[in-house]
Coordinates of C-alpha atoms and ligand atoms in Angstrom, one line a residue:
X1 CA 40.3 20.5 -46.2
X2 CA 37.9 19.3 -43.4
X3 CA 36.6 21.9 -41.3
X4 CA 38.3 22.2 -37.8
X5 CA 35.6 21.5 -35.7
X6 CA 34.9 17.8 -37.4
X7 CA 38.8 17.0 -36.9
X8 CA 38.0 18.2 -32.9
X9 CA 34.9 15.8 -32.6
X10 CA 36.8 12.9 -34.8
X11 CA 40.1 13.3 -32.9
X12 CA 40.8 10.7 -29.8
X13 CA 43.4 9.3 -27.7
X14 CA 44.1 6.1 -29.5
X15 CA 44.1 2.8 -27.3
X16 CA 45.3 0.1 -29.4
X17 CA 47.1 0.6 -33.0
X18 CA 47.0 -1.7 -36.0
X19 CA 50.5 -3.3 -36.0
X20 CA 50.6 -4.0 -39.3
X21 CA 50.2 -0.2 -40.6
X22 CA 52.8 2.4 -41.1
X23 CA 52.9 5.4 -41.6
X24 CA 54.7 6.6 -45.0
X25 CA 58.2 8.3 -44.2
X26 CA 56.5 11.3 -46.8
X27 CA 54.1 11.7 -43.8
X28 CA 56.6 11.4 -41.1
X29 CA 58.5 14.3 -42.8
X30 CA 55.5 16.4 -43.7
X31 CA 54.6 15.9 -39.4
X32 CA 58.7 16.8 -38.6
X33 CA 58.2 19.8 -40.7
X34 CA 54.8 21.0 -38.7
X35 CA 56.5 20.4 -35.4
X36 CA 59.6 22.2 -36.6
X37 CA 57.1 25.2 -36.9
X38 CA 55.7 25.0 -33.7
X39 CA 55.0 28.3 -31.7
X40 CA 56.6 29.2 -28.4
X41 CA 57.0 32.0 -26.2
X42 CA 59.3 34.6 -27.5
X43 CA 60.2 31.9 -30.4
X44 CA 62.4 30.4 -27.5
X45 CA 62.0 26.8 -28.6
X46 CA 63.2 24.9 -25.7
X47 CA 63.0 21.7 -27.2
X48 CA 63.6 18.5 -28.7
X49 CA 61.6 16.1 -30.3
X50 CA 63.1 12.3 -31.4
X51 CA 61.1 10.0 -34.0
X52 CA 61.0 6.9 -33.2
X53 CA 60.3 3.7 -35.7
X54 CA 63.3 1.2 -34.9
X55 CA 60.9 -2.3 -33.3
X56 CA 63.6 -3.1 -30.9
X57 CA 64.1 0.6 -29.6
X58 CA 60.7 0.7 -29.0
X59 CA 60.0 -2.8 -27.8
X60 CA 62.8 -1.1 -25.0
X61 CA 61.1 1.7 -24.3
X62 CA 57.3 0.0 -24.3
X63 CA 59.0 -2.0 -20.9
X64 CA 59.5 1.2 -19.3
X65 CA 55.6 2.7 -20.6
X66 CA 53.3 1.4 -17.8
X67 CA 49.7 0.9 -19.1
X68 CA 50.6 2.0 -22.0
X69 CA 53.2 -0.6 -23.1
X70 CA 50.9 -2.1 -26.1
X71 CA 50.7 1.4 -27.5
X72 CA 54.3 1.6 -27.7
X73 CA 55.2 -2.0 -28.7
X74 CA 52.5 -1.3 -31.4
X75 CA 52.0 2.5 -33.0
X76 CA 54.1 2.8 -36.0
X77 CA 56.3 5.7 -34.8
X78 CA 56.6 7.1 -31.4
X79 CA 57.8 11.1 -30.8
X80 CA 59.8 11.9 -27.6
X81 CA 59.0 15.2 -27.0
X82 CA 61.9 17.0 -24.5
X83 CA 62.7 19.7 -22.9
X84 CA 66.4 21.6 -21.9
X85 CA 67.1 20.9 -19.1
X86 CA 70.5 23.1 -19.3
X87 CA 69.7 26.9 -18.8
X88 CA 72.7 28.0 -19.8
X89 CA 72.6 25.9 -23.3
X90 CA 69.6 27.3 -23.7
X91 CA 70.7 31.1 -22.8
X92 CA 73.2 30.5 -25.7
X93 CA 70.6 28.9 -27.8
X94 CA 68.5 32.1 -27.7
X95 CA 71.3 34.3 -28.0
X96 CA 72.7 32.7 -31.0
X97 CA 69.1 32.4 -32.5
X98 CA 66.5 35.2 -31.2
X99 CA 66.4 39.3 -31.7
X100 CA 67.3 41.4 -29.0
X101 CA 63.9 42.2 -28.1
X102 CA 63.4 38.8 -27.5
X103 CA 66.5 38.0 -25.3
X104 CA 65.7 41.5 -23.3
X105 CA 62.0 39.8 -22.7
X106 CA 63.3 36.6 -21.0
X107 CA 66.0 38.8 -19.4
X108 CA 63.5 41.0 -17.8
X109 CA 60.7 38.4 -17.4
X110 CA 61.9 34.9 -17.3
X111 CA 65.5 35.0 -16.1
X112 CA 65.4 36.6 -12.6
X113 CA 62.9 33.7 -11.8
X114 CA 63.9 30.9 -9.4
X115 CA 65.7 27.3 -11.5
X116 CA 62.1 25.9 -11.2
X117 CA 59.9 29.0 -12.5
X118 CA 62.3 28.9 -15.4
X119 CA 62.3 25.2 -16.2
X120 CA 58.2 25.2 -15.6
X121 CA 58.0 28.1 -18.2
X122 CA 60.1 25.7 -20.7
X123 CA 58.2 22.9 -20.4
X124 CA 55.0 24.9 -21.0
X125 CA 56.5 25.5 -24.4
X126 CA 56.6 22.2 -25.1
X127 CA 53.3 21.4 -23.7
X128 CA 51.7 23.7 -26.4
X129 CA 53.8 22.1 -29.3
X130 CA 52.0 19.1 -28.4
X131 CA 48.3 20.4 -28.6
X132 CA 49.7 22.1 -31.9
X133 CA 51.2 18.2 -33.2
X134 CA 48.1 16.6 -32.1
X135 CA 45.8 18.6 -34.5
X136 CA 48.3 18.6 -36.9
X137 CA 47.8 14.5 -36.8
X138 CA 44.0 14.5 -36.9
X139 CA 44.4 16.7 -39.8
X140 CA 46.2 14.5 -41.5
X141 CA 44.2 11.2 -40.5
X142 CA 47.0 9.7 -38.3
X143 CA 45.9 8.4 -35.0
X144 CA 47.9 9.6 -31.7
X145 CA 48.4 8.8 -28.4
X146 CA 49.5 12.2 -26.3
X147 CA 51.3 10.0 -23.1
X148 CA 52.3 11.5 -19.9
X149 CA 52.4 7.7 -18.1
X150 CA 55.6 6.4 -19.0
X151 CA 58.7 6.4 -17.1
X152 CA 60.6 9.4 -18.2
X153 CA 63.9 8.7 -16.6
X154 CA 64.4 5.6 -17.9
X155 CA 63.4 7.0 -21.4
X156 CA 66.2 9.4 -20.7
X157 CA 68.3 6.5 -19.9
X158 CA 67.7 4.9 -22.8
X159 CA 67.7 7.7 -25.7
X160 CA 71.0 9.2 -23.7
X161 CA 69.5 12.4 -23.4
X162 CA 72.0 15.0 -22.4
X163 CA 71.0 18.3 -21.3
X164 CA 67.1 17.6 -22.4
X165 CA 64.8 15.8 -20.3
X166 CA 61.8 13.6 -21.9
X167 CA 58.0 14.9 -20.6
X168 CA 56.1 12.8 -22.3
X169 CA 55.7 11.0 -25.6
X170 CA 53.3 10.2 -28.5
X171 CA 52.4 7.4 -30.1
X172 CA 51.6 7.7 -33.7
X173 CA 49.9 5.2 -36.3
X174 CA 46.3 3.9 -37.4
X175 CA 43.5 2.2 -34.7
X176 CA 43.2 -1.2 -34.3
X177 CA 39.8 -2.2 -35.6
X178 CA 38.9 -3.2 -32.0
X179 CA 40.2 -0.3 -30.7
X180 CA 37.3 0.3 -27.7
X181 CA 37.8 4.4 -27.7
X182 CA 37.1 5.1 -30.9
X183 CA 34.2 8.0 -31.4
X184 CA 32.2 5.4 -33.2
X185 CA 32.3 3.2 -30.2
X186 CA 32.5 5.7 -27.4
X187 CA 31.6 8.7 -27.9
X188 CA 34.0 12.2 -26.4
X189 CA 33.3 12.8 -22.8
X190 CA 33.6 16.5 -21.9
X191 CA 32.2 18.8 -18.9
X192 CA 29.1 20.8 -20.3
X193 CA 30.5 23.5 -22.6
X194 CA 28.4 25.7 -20.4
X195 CA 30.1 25.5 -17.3
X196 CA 33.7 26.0 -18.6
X197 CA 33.3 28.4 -22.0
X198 CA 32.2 31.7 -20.9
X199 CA 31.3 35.5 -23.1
X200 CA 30.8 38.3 -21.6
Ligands
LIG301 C1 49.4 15.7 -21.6 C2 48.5 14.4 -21.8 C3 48.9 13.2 -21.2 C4 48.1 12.0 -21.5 N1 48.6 10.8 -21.0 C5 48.0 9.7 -21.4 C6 48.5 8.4 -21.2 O1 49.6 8.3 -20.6 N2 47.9 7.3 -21.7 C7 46.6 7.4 -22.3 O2 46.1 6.4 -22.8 N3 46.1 8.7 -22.5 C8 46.7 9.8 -22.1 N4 46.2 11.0 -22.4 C9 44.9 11.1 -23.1 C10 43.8 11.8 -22.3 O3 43.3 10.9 -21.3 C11 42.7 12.2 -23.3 O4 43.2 13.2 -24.1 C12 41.4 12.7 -22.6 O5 40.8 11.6 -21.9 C13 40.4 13.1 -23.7 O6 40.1 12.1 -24.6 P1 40.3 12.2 -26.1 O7 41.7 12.6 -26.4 O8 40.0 10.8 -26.7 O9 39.3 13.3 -26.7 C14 46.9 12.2 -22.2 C15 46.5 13.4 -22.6 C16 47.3 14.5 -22.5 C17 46.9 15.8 -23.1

């Protein structure tokens, strides 16, 4: 297995896929089950996440992806990643689902929190399964696209999502030869490690 740290440095936000390349459905099911196994507050798992391959369903959804249309129209597989937007489904959801030290946590800690606080600590959930699926990709030598900039209502529109909202999708597949970002083109951009990592 390659070490982590050359995954970290190889890793990048691809800008422009390879149409013609797929990914395998064996790898599509191997990155479901990661996901499936994402960690989350309390195990709370406030989410949803929909796999996307169907051309026409994402030729739809690439006219409602701003600057990243091309991405959309052209990654192999895009992953909706959502959030419930129902706090009582999800009350249920963890009450069918969690221990009772779990559901006395969000009880004591989450719960009395305004309809915002709670819906922000959600989405943080989901937030995290994303780092989690991005270095799940690079370990597996799929190129991603983490993207915020598309129009999340209309994505709602379109994928009917009922009681789940869409944050943000990915884009999954293999670079374009010419894709500009590419480490061996460009290489990472960071702040100095020294002015953000600290020990004391
Ligand atoms: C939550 C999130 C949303 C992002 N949204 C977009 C996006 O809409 N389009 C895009 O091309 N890149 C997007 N990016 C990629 C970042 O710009 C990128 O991760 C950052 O510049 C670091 O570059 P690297 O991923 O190539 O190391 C997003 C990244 C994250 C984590």
């Amino acid at each position: 297995m390659t070490n982590f740290n050359t995954l970290a440095a190889d890793r990048y936000t691809t800008k422009k896929y390879d149409p013609t390349k797929k990914l395998s459905d064996a790898l599509v099911n191997e990155l479901k089950d990661i996901l499936h196994l994402s960690p989350s507050s309390i195990n709370s798992q406030p989410w949803r996440f929909t796999f996307i391959s169907d051309p026409e369903l994402k030729n739809e959804l690439s006219a409602c992806s701003f600057h990243n249309d091309e991405k959309v129209r052209d990654a192999s597989h895009i992953v909706v990643f959502s959030v419930i937007d129902n706090i009582e489904l999800f009350e249920k959801q963890i009450s069918d689902n969690l221990p009772e030290g779990a559901i006395a946590y969000y009880n004591k800690n989450i719960k009395p929190g305004t309809e915002a606080e709670i819906k922000a600590w959600m989405a943080h959930q989901v937030y995290l399964a994303l780092g989690f699926f991005l270095s799940a990709c690079a370990a597996k030598q799929v190129d991603s696209t983490p993207m915020e900039g598309i129009d999340t209502a209309a994505y709602d529109r379109i994928l009917n999502m009922k009681d789940y909202k869409t944050l943000f999708a990915v884009a999954l597949g293999y670079r374009h030869a010419d894709d500009s970002n590419q480490p061996s083109v460009k290489g990472k951009s960071r702040i100095d490690r020294d002015k953000i990592i600290f020990s004391r």
